[in-house]
Short mmCIF file of C-alpha atoms in Angstrom, two decimals:
data_model
loop_
_atom_site.label_atom_id
_atom_site.label_comp_id
_atom_site.label_asym_id
_atom_site.label_seq_id
_atom_site.Cartn_x
_atom_site.Cartn_y
_atom_site.Cartn_z
CA MET A 1 0.19 -0.17 0.03
CA ILE A 2 1.53 3.34 -1.14
CA ASP A 3 0.98 6.23 1.42
CA ALA A 4 -1.74 8.55 0.99
CA VAL A 5 0.81 11.35 0.69
CA GLU A 6 2.50 9.73 -2.29
CA ASN A 7 -1.09 8.98 -3.91
CA MET A 8 -1.72 13.07 -3.75
CA GLU A 9 1.60 13.59 -5.20
CA ASP A 10 0.62 11.48 -8.28
CA GLY A 11 -2.90 13.01 -8.52
CA LYS A 12 -4.68 9.80 -7.30
CA ASP A 13 -6.28 11.12 -4.16
CA ASP A 14 -7.34 14.74 -4.75
CA ASN A 15 -10.21 14.40 -2.20
CA MET A 16 -8.06 13.55 0.83
CA SER A 17 -7.07 16.27 3.14
CA ILE A 18 -3.20 16.86 3.24
CA ALA A 19 -2.10 14.96 6.27
CA THR A 20 1.33 15.71 8.47
CA ILE A 21 3.92 13.06 7.92
CA HIS A 22 5.04 11.68 10.98
CA GLN A 23 8.33 10.05 12.39
CA ASP A 24 6.92 7.60 14.65
CA ILE A 25 3.47 6.13 16.18
CA SER A 26 3.99 8.38 19.33
CA SER A 27 3.86 11.22 17.24
CA VAL A 28 0.74 10.28 15.68
CA ILE A 29 -0.94 9.57 18.88
CA LYS A 30 0.11 12.92 20.45
CA SER A 31 -1.09 14.88 17.39
CA LEU A 32 -4.45 12.98 18.04
CA SER A 33 -4.53 13.70 21.55
CA GLN A 34 -3.87 17.28 21.04
CA LYS A 35 -7.31 17.76 19.29
CA VAL A 36 -9.43 16.61 22.46
CA ASP A 37 -11.68 18.82 23.72
CA GLN A 38 -10.69 19.56 27.37
CA ASP A 39 -13.57 22.00 28.32
CA GLY A 40 -15.95 19.17 28.76
CA GLN A 41 -16.73 15.60 29.51
CA PHE A 42 -18.13 12.68 27.70
CA PHE A 43 -19.50 10.81 30.31
CA ILE A 44 -20.65 7.20 30.15
CA VAL A 45 -22.25 5.18 33.09
CA SER A 46 -22.29 1.46 32.62
CA ARG A 47 -22.51 -1.53 34.95
CA ARG A 48 -19.26 -3.52 34.75
CA GLY A 49 -19.35 -6.42 32.73
CA SER A 50 -22.34 -5.25 30.45
CA PRO A 51 -22.72 -6.96 26.96
CA PHE A 52 -20.77 -5.03 24.10
CA PRO A 53 -24.24 -4.29 22.56
CA ARG A 54 -25.61 -2.63 25.39
CA VAL A 55 -22.19 -0.52 25.97
CA LEU A 56 -22.48 0.40 22.31
CA SER A 57 -26.06 1.85 22.54
CA LEU A 58 -25.14 3.74 25.99
CA TRP A 59 -22.14 5.30 23.63
CA GLN A 60 -24.66 6.20 20.85
CA ARG A 61 -27.03 7.98 23.37
CA GLU A 62 -24.66 9.98 25.10
CA ALA A 63 -22.96 11.02 21.40
CA ASN A 64 -26.50 12.40 20.76
CA ARG A 65 -26.16 14.77 23.58
CA SER A 66 -22.58 15.41 23.95
CA SER A 67 -19.62 15.29 21.50
CA PRO A 68 -17.19 12.21 21.84
CA GLU A 69 -14.32 14.75 21.21
CA LYS A 70 -14.68 15.79 24.56
CA VAL A 71 -12.64 14.02 27.38
CA LEU A 72 -14.11 10.51 28.12
CA ARG A 73 -14.81 9.74 31.82
CA VAL A 74 -16.45 6.56 33.06
CA ARG A 75 -18.62 5.68 35.98
CA TYR A 76 -19.21 2.11 36.83
CA SER A 77 -22.79 1.71 38.86
CA GLY A 78 -22.27 0.48 42.36
CA GLU A 79 -18.63 1.39 42.55
CA ASN A 80 -17.00 4.24 44.39
CA GLY A 81 -14.24 4.75 41.87
CA VAL A 82 -13.84 8.33 40.35
CA ASP A 83 -12.33 8.58 36.96
CA SER A 84 -9.16 10.54 36.27
CA GLY A 85 -7.88 8.32 33.58
CA ALA A 86 -7.66 4.96 34.73
CA LEU A 87 -11.30 3.75 34.46
CA SER A 88 -11.76 5.23 31.19
CA GLN A 89 -8.76 3.46 29.98
CA GLU A 90 -10.13 0.36 31.87
CA PHE A 91 -13.25 0.92 29.99
CA LEU A 92 -11.91 1.41 26.45
CA ALA A 93 -9.81 -1.73 26.81
CA GLN A 94 -12.66 -3.87 27.55
CA LEU A 95 -14.66 -2.05 24.92
CA ILE A 96 -12.02 -2.59 21.98
CA ASN A 97 -11.63 -6.21 23.18
CA ASP A 98 -15.27 -6.91 22.79
CA MET A 99 -15.53 -5.08 19.58
CA GLY A 100 -12.97 -7.28 17.88
CA LEU A 101 -14.58 -10.33 18.91
CA ALA A 102 -18.36 -9.02 18.22
CA VAL A 103 -18.17 -6.70 15.27
CA PHE A 104 -14.69 -7.80 13.42
CA PRO A 105 -14.11 -11.53 13.85
CA ASP A 106 -11.55 -12.88 12.00
CA GLY A 107 -10.37 -9.61 11.09
CA ALA A 108 -13.24 -8.29 9.11
CA PRO A 109 -16.66 -6.70 9.56
CA ILE A 110 -19.33 -9.15 10.51
CA ASN A 111 -21.68 -9.07 7.65
CA SER A 112 -24.46 -7.19 8.87
CA LEU A 113 -26.64 -4.40 7.28
CA TYR A 114 -28.15 -4.06 10.62
CA ASN A 115 -25.03 -2.58 11.85
CA VAL A 116 -25.31 -0.20 9.24
CA HIS A 117 -28.78 0.98 9.76
CA ASN A 118 -28.40 1.50 13.61
CA LYS A 119 -24.85 2.98 13.00
CA SER A 120 -23.13 0.36 14.96
CA PHE A 121 -19.96 0.29 12.46
CA LYS A 122 -19.88 4.19 12.75
CA THR A 123 -19.72 4.18 16.34
CA CYS A 124 -17.01 1.45 16.21
CA GLY A 125 -14.90 3.97 14.13
CA GLU A 126 -15.89 6.85 16.84
CA ILE A 127 -14.74 4.50 19.79
CA ILE A 128 -11.39 3.67 18.06
CA ALA A 129 -10.67 7.21 17.41
CA VAL A 130 -11.21 7.96 21.07
CA SER A 131 -9.21 5.08 22.07
CA LEU A 132 -6.35 6.43 20.14
CA ALA A 133 -6.50 9.74 21.45
CA GLN A 134 -7.21 9.24 24.93
CA GLY A 135 -4.83 6.64 26.18
CA GLY A 136 -6.78 3.20 25.18
CA PRO A 137 -5.26 0.65 23.21
CA ALA A 138 -5.11 0.25 19.39
CA PRO A 139 -7.63 -2.19 17.75
CA SER A 140 -4.81 -4.42 16.44
CA PHE A 141 -7.48 -6.73 15.36
CA PHE A 142 -7.76 -6.19 11.45
CA ASP A 143 -6.68 -8.36 8.73
CA GLU A 144 -4.43 -6.55 6.56
CA SER A 145 -6.38 -6.85 3.41
CA VAL A 146 -9.44 -4.95 5.47
CA TYR A 147 -6.70 -2.49 6.77
CA GLN A 148 -5.78 -1.91 2.92
CA LEU A 149 -9.61 -1.49 2.08
CA MET A 150 -9.99 0.68 4.68
CA LEU A 151 -7.16 3.13 3.48
CA ASP A 152 -8.02 2.69 -0.08
CA PRO A 153 -11.72 1.85 -0.81
CA ASP A 154 -11.63 2.55 -4.62
CA VAL A 155 -11.58 -0.80 -5.42
CA ASN A 156 -12.34 -2.27 -8.93
CA ILE A 157 -14.71 -5.04 -8.11
CA GLY A 158 -14.66 -6.34 -11.68
CA ASN A 159 -10.87 -7.34 -11.19
CA LEU A 160 -10.72 -8.54 -7.33
CA ASP A 161 -7.44 -10.20 -6.38
CA VAL A 162 -7.91 -13.13 -3.90
CA ASP A 163 -4.73 -12.80 -1.89
CA ARG A 164 -4.94 -8.86 -1.80
CA HIS A 165 -8.55 -8.24 -1.07
CA PHE A 166 -9.60 -11.12 1.01
CA THR A 167 -9.00 -12.70 4.49
CA ALA A 168 -7.80 -15.97 5.28
CA LYS A 169 -11.33 -16.69 6.49
CA ASP A 170 -12.82 -15.73 2.90
CA LYS A 171 -10.10 -17.89 1.20
CA GLU A 172 -11.16 -20.99 3.34
CA LEU A 173 -14.74 -20.40 2.15
CA PHE A 174 -13.48 -20.31 -1.70
CA ASP A 175 -11.53 -23.47 -1.15
CA ALA A 176 -14.13 -25.21 0.43
CA VAL A 177 -16.42 -24.65 -2.73
CA ARG A 178 -13.62 -25.78 -4.84
CA ALA A 179 -13.17 -29.08 -3.09
CA CYS A 180 -16.89 -29.74 -2.68
CA ASP A 181 -18.48 -32.37 -5.14
CA THR A 182 -21.84 -32.41 -3.99
CA PHE A 183 -23.42 -29.14 -3.21
CA GLU A 184 -25.97 -29.61 -0.33
CA GLY A 185 -26.56 -28.35 3.36
CA ALA A 186 -25.19 -25.60 4.78
CA LEU A 187 -22.50 -24.90 2.03
CA CYS A 188 -25.40 -24.55 -0.12
CA ASP A 189 -27.24 -22.13 1.99
CA VAL A 190 -23.98 -19.99 2.13
CA ILE A 191 -23.78 -19.93 -1.43
CA VAL A 192 -27.53 -18.75 -1.77
CA ASP A 193 -27.04 -16.29 1.12
CA HIS A 194 -24.13 -14.59 -1.07
CA GLY A 195 -26.71 -13.80 -3.82
CA TYR A 196 -26.13 -16.50 -6.36
CA THR A 197 -29.06 -17.78 -8.29
CA GLY A 198 -27.68 -19.79 -10.89
CA ILE A 199 -26.97 -23.51 -11.11
CA ILE A 200 -24.99 -24.93 -8.13
CA ASP A 201 -22.93 -27.86 -9.68
CA HIS A 202 -19.30 -28.84 -10.46
CA ASP A 203 -19.51 -27.06 -13.62
CA HIS A 204 -20.27 -23.48 -12.33
CA LYS A 205 -17.85 -23.39 -9.31
CA GLU A 206 -16.09 -20.35 -10.41
CA ASP A 207 -19.35 -18.45 -11.11
CA VAL A 208 -20.36 -19.54 -7.57
CA ILE A 209 -17.06 -18.15 -6.10
CA GLY A 210 -16.92 -15.22 -8.16
CA THR A 211 -20.55 -14.33 -6.95
CA MET A 212 -19.23 -14.79 -3.75
CA GLN A 213 -16.36 -12.83 -3.80
CA LEU A 214 -18.34 -9.68 -5.34
CA SER A 215 -21.03 -10.07 -2.67
CA ILE A 216 -18.49 -10.18 0.11
CA MET A 217 -16.48 -7.13 -1.49
CA THR A 218 -19.51 -4.93 -2.01
CA LYS A 219 -20.67 -5.33 1.61
CA ARG A 220 -17.44 -4.96 3.09
CA LEU A 221 -16.81 -1.51 1.25
CA LEU A 222 -20.04 -0.44 2.67
CA TYR A 223 -19.35 -1.56 6.16
CA MET A 224 -16.01 -0.04 6.21
CA LYS A 225 -17.07 3.21 4.82
CA GLU A 226 -19.53 3.37 7.86
CA PHE A 227 -16.61 2.71 9.80
CA CYS A 228 -14.28 5.39 8.47
CA GLU A 229 -17.04 7.93 8.93
CA GLY A 230 -16.67 7.26 12.66
CA LEU A 231 -12.88 7.29 12.53
CA LYS A 232 -12.85 10.98 11.05
CA LEU A 233 -13.13 12.10 14.84
CA TYR A 234 -10.40 14.27 15.70
CA GLY A 235 -9.27 13.94 11.73
CA ALA A 236 -8.12 10.36 12.72
CA TYR A 237 -8.89 8.86 9.29
CA ASP A 238 -6.63 11.48 7.35
CA VAL A 239 -3.94 11.27 9.80
CA ILE A 240 -4.07 7.36 9.33
CA ARG A 241 -4.18 7.48 5.69
CA GLY A 242 -1.31 10.00 5.25
CA ASN A 243 0.85 7.87 7.32
CA ALA A 244 -0.38 4.38 6.37
CA SER A 245 2.58 2.20 6.75
CA LEU A 246 3.53 3.82 9.90
CA CYS A 247 -0.16 3.19 11.46
CA LYS A 248 -0.33 -0.25 10.31
CA PRO A 249 0.77 -1.89 13.84
CA LEU A 250 -2.05 -0.15 15.40
CA PHE A 251 -4.66 -1.87 13.31
CA VAL A 252 -3.29 -4.99 11.92
CA LYS A 253 -3.55 -8.13 14.05
CA GLY A 254 -0.18 -9.61 15.28
CA SER A 255 1.56 -5.99 14.79
CA ASN A 256 1.16 -4.85 18.41
CA GLN A 257 3.82 -5.27 21.00
CA VAL A 258 3.15 -7.99 23.78
CA VAL A 259 2.72 -7.06 27.49
CA ASP A 260 4.95 -9.80 29.02
CA ALA A 261 6.11 -10.58 32.60
CA ASN A 262 9.32 -8.75 31.81
CA TYR A 263 7.64 -5.48 30.43
CA VAL A 264 5.44 -5.28 33.36
CA PHE A 265 8.00 -6.07 36.05
CA SER A 266 10.25 -3.43 34.32
CA LEU A 267 7.36 -0.79 35.41
CA VAL A 268 7.72 -1.28 39.07
CA ASN A 269 9.32 1.19 41.05
CA PRO A 270 9.70 0.03 44.56
CA SER A 271 9.90 2.46 47.41
CA TYR A 272 12.29 0.59 49.70
CA SER A 273 13.27 1.25 53.15
CA GLU A 274 16.90 2.45 53.80
CA GLN A 275 19.63 -0.13 52.87
CA GLY A 276 20.74 -1.93 55.98
CA SER A 277 17.27 -1.57 57.65
CA SER A 278 15.59 -4.61 58.78
CA LYS A 279 12.71 -3.93 56.64
CA ARG A 280 14.60 -3.85 53.51
CA PRO A 281 15.14 -7.53 52.99
CA LEU A 282 11.51 -8.08 53.52
CA GLU A 283 10.84 -5.75 50.93
CA GLU A 284 13.01 -7.32 48.49
CA ALA A 285 11.54 -10.75 49.24
CA VAL A 286 8.17 -9.15 48.45
CA ILE A 287 9.42 -7.91 44.88
CA ASP A 288 10.93 -11.08 44.21
CA ASN A 289 7.83 -12.77 44.75
CA LEU A 290 5.94 -10.50 42.44
CA GLN A 291 8.60 -11.17 39.74
CA ASP A 292 8.03 -14.85 40.12
CA PHE A 293 4.28 -14.41 40.19
CA LEU A 294 4.42 -12.34 36.93
CA MET A 295 6.63 -15.29 35.17
CA SER A 296 4.17 -17.94 36.46
CA LEU A 297 1.39 -16.39 34.90
CA GLU A 298 3.17 -16.99 31.42
CA ASP A 299 4.56 -20.43 32.32
CA GLU A 300 1.50 -22.06 34.13
CA GLN A 301 -1.51 -20.33 32.65
CA ILE A 302 -3.13 -19.70 35.93
CA THR A 303 -6.97 -19.19 35.82
CA GLY A 304 -7.50 -17.59 39.11
CA TYR A 305 -10.92 -17.43 40.93
CA SER A 306 -14.41 -16.81 39.11
CA GLU A 307 -17.20 -14.62 40.51
CA PRO A 308 -20.97 -14.41 39.23
CA VAL A 309 -21.68 -12.09 36.41
CA ALA A 310 -24.00 -9.22 37.68
CA TRP A 311 -25.77 -9.11 34.38
CA LYS A 312 -28.20 -10.90 32.09
CA ASP A 313 -27.64 -10.65 28.28
CA PHE A 314 -31.29 -10.71 26.93
CA ASN A 315 -29.96 -11.33 23.50
CA ASP A 316 -28.64 -14.90 24.77
CA THR A 317 -30.07 -17.46 22.50
CA ASN A 318 -30.27 -20.04 25.36
CA THR A 319 -33.67 -21.00 25.45
CA GLU A 320 -33.48 -23.40 28.66
CA SER A 321 -36.17 -23.14 31.11
CA SER A 322 -33.92 -23.39 34.11
CA GLU A 323 -31.23 -20.35 34.09
CA VAL A 324 -27.79 -21.57 34.61
CA GLU A 325 -25.85 -19.19 36.80
CA ARG A 326 -22.88 -17.41 34.73
CA PHE A 327 -19.38 -16.48 35.81
CA GLN A 328 -16.57 -14.26 34.72
CA SER A 329 -12.98 -14.44 35.48
CA MET A 330 -9.99 -12.01 36.19
CA ASP A 331 -7.50 -11.83 33.09
CA THR A 332 -4.67 -13.72 34.77
CA THR A 333 -2.09 -12.83 32.29
CA PRO A 334 0.75 -9.92 32.67
CA SER A 335 -1.34 -7.69 30.54
CA GLY A 336 -4.29 -8.38 32.91
CA VAL A 337 -2.01 -7.59 35.96
CA LEU A 338 -1.00 -4.23 34.26
CA GLY A 339 -4.75 -3.44 33.65
CA TRP A 340 -5.43 -4.15 37.37
CA LEU A 341 -2.71 -1.75 38.53
CA THR A 342 -3.08 0.93 35.94
CA GLY A 343 -6.47 0.65 34.25
CA GLN A 344 -4.79 -0.14 30.94
CA LYS A 345 -3.57 -3.31 29.39
CA HIS A 346 -1.33 -2.11 26.79
CA ARG A 347 1.88 -0.36 26.15
CA PRO A 348 1.45 3.56 26.12
CA LEU A 349 0.92 4.34 22.45
CA ASN A 350 2.34 7.87 22.83
CA GLY A 351 5.81 6.92 23.87
CA GLU A 352 5.42 8.41 27.40
CA PRO A 353 7.03 6.33 30.36
CA LEU A 354 4.49 4.32 32.44
CA ASN A 355 5.83 3.57 36.04
CA VAL A 356 4.01 1.77 39.00
CA THR A 357 5.15 2.63 42.40
CA ALA A 358 5.27 -0.07 44.99
CA LEU A 359 4.95 0.87 48.62
CA PHE A 360 5.06 -1.51 51.51
CA ASP A 361 2.86 -1.66 54.93
CA HIS A 362 4.73 -3.18 57.89
CA ASP A 363 2.10 -2.24 60.30
CA CYS A 364 -1.27 -3.92 59.33
CA PHE A 365 -0.97 -6.27 62.46
CA THR A 366 -0.11 -3.34 64.62
CA ARG A 367 -3.20 -1.60 63.51
CA ASN A 368 -5.49 -4.69 63.82
CA PRO A 369 -3.93 -7.68 65.61
CA ASN A 370 -6.81 -9.99 65.13
CA HIS A 371 -7.27 -10.05 61.59
CA THR A 372 -6.21 -13.33 59.17
CA ILE A 373 -5.59 -11.77 55.94
CA CYS A 374 -4.77 -8.21 54.49
CA PHE A 375 -4.71 -7.21 50.75
CA PRO A 376 -2.67 -5.25 48.86
CA ARG A 377 -4.14 -1.54 48.07
CA VAL A 378 -4.24 -0.33 44.59
CA ALA A 379 -4.72 2.95 43.43
CA ALA A 380 -4.65 2.70 39.48
CA CYS A 381 -5.19 6.58 38.81
CA SER A 382 -1.95 7.13 40.68
CA LYS A 383 -0.49 4.17 39.72
CA GLU A 384 0.66 2.84 43.05
CA ILE A 385 0.04 -0.51 44.83
CA THR A 386 0.94 -1.23 48.66
CA PHE A 387 1.86 -4.70 49.56
CA PRO A 388 1.18 -5.93 53.44
CA VAL A 389 4.48 -7.22 53.90
CA SER A 390 3.65 -9.54 56.64
CA GLN A 391 0.89 -11.23 54.67
CA MET A 392 2.98 -11.74 51.48
CA LYS A 393 6.59 -13.12 52.63
CA THR A 394 6.61 -16.57 50.83
CA PRO A 395 6.13 -17.30 47.22
CA GLU A 396 2.92 -19.31 48.24
CA GLN A 397 1.45 -16.77 50.57
CA PHE A 398 2.20 -13.88 47.85
CA LYS A 399 0.39 -15.81 45.01
CA HIS A 400 -2.78 -16.87 47.12
CA VAL A 401 -3.19 -13.06 48.53
CA LEU A 402 -2.51 -11.51 45.32
CA LEU A 403 -4.73 -13.84 43.13
CA LEU A 404 -7.55 -13.32 45.47
CA ALA A 405 -7.18 -9.30 45.43
CA MET A 406 -6.84 -9.43 41.62
CA CYS A 407 -9.86 -11.65 41.14
CA LYS A 408 -12.16 -10.70 43.80
CA GLY A 409 -11.24 -6.68 44.02
CA ASN A 410 -11.06 -5.83 40.22
CA ALA A 411 -13.71 -3.14 40.67
CA PHE A 412 -12.84 0.48 41.55
CA GLY A 413 -14.57 0.20 44.87
CA ASN A 414 -12.03 2.08 47.01
CA ALA A 415 -10.41 4.23 44.33
#
C-alpha cells in the first residue's frame, strides 16, 4: 500500500485532506490527543461487565447529547471509583476487545446490514478514534486486506485479487467450494445467502466463487465506509491514511507489542526502606515474589478465581427453562495485572513512560492484631500498589493473596 501522501503527489487522491507526515507512532498519537476537547466531558455510566451491544447503545445515546471529542469519563454503577483516567482506559480496553470479537471477527467486519442501519459500524470507528487519542489501546484486530481496504476504498470490483482483497477466512470458504463435489446442506445455504441464483454444481464453481467474492466485497466496502465515517473524529482517518505504513501496527492483528512478565516487572518502582534496615530484606523478598508471580502467569497459565456475572444478556439464545448461573474471571496474564494496576493493558502508544510505584505496609498487624488476611491496596489512577509485607513473605502466600485480591477486587470500590 502506497502512503496517501504519495498518492496525492501522483494525483490519485485529490479528495483527501493533506495530512502531516509523522516520524513514529507516538507522534501520531500525540497529534490526535492534542485535538481532544478539554472543556467538557463525554460521560458514560455502565455496569461493569455489561454486554457489548448495550455499551454501544449507551455510547450512541451519549453521543446524541454530547460530542465524543470531549474527554471521556466513565462511572461503573455500584462502585465508588472516580475516574481521573484509569477507569476510562480500563473501559476502552474492554470495549476494544469486545469490539474485535463481536464486530470484526476474523479481522473483517461482520456481515450485518443492521449494523449499518443502527450506525454500529460508525460508532465503532468513533470509539477507536477516542481510544487512540485518549490513552486506550489500538484495535490491532484487522486483517491486512481489511486495513488496505480502509485506506483505499476505490476497489475495482470487476478485477478482484484473492490474495490482496480477501481474508484467510474468505479464502477458506472459496477453497471449500472448489473442493466440494456435492453441493448440499450448509454450504449450499451459504452460497445462496451470498446472492448466487444460478445452477450450483461442479461445472459452475467459478461462477459461484466469483459471485461470492463480489457479494463479500460490495458489502465490506459499505461496512468499512461507515466505520471510516466514525474514524474521522479528531481527523484520525486523514492522519492514518497520510501515515499508512506507520499506522499499520495500530490496526493489523499480530503487529502490536506484547505485554509480558518482563515488561510489567520493569515498570515497578519499589519505594524501599533504607539500605541496612531490617525492613529492606522483607521488601526485596516481596518484589522477588512479584517477579516470580508474573513469570508464573506466563509459564503455568493460572486461571485464578471466578465470580458471578452481575448482568443478564437478553440477546442470549439459550432457551432452557432453568437459567444457569454465569461466571466471569479476571484476566490472569501479565497484561491483566498491568490493567489491574494502571487501568490499561497495553503499552502506552504515545511513547510516554509508565511507572508503578510499589509501597510497603509493615504495620497491618499493629493496626489490627486479630485479622487473618490483608490485601494489597491499588490506586490505579496514581499507579500505586501497597503490599502488606507480613501477609506476603513467602511465594505461596504472595500468590494466594495477590490472586484473591485481583480476582475479587477488580472493581474500583475504593479508588
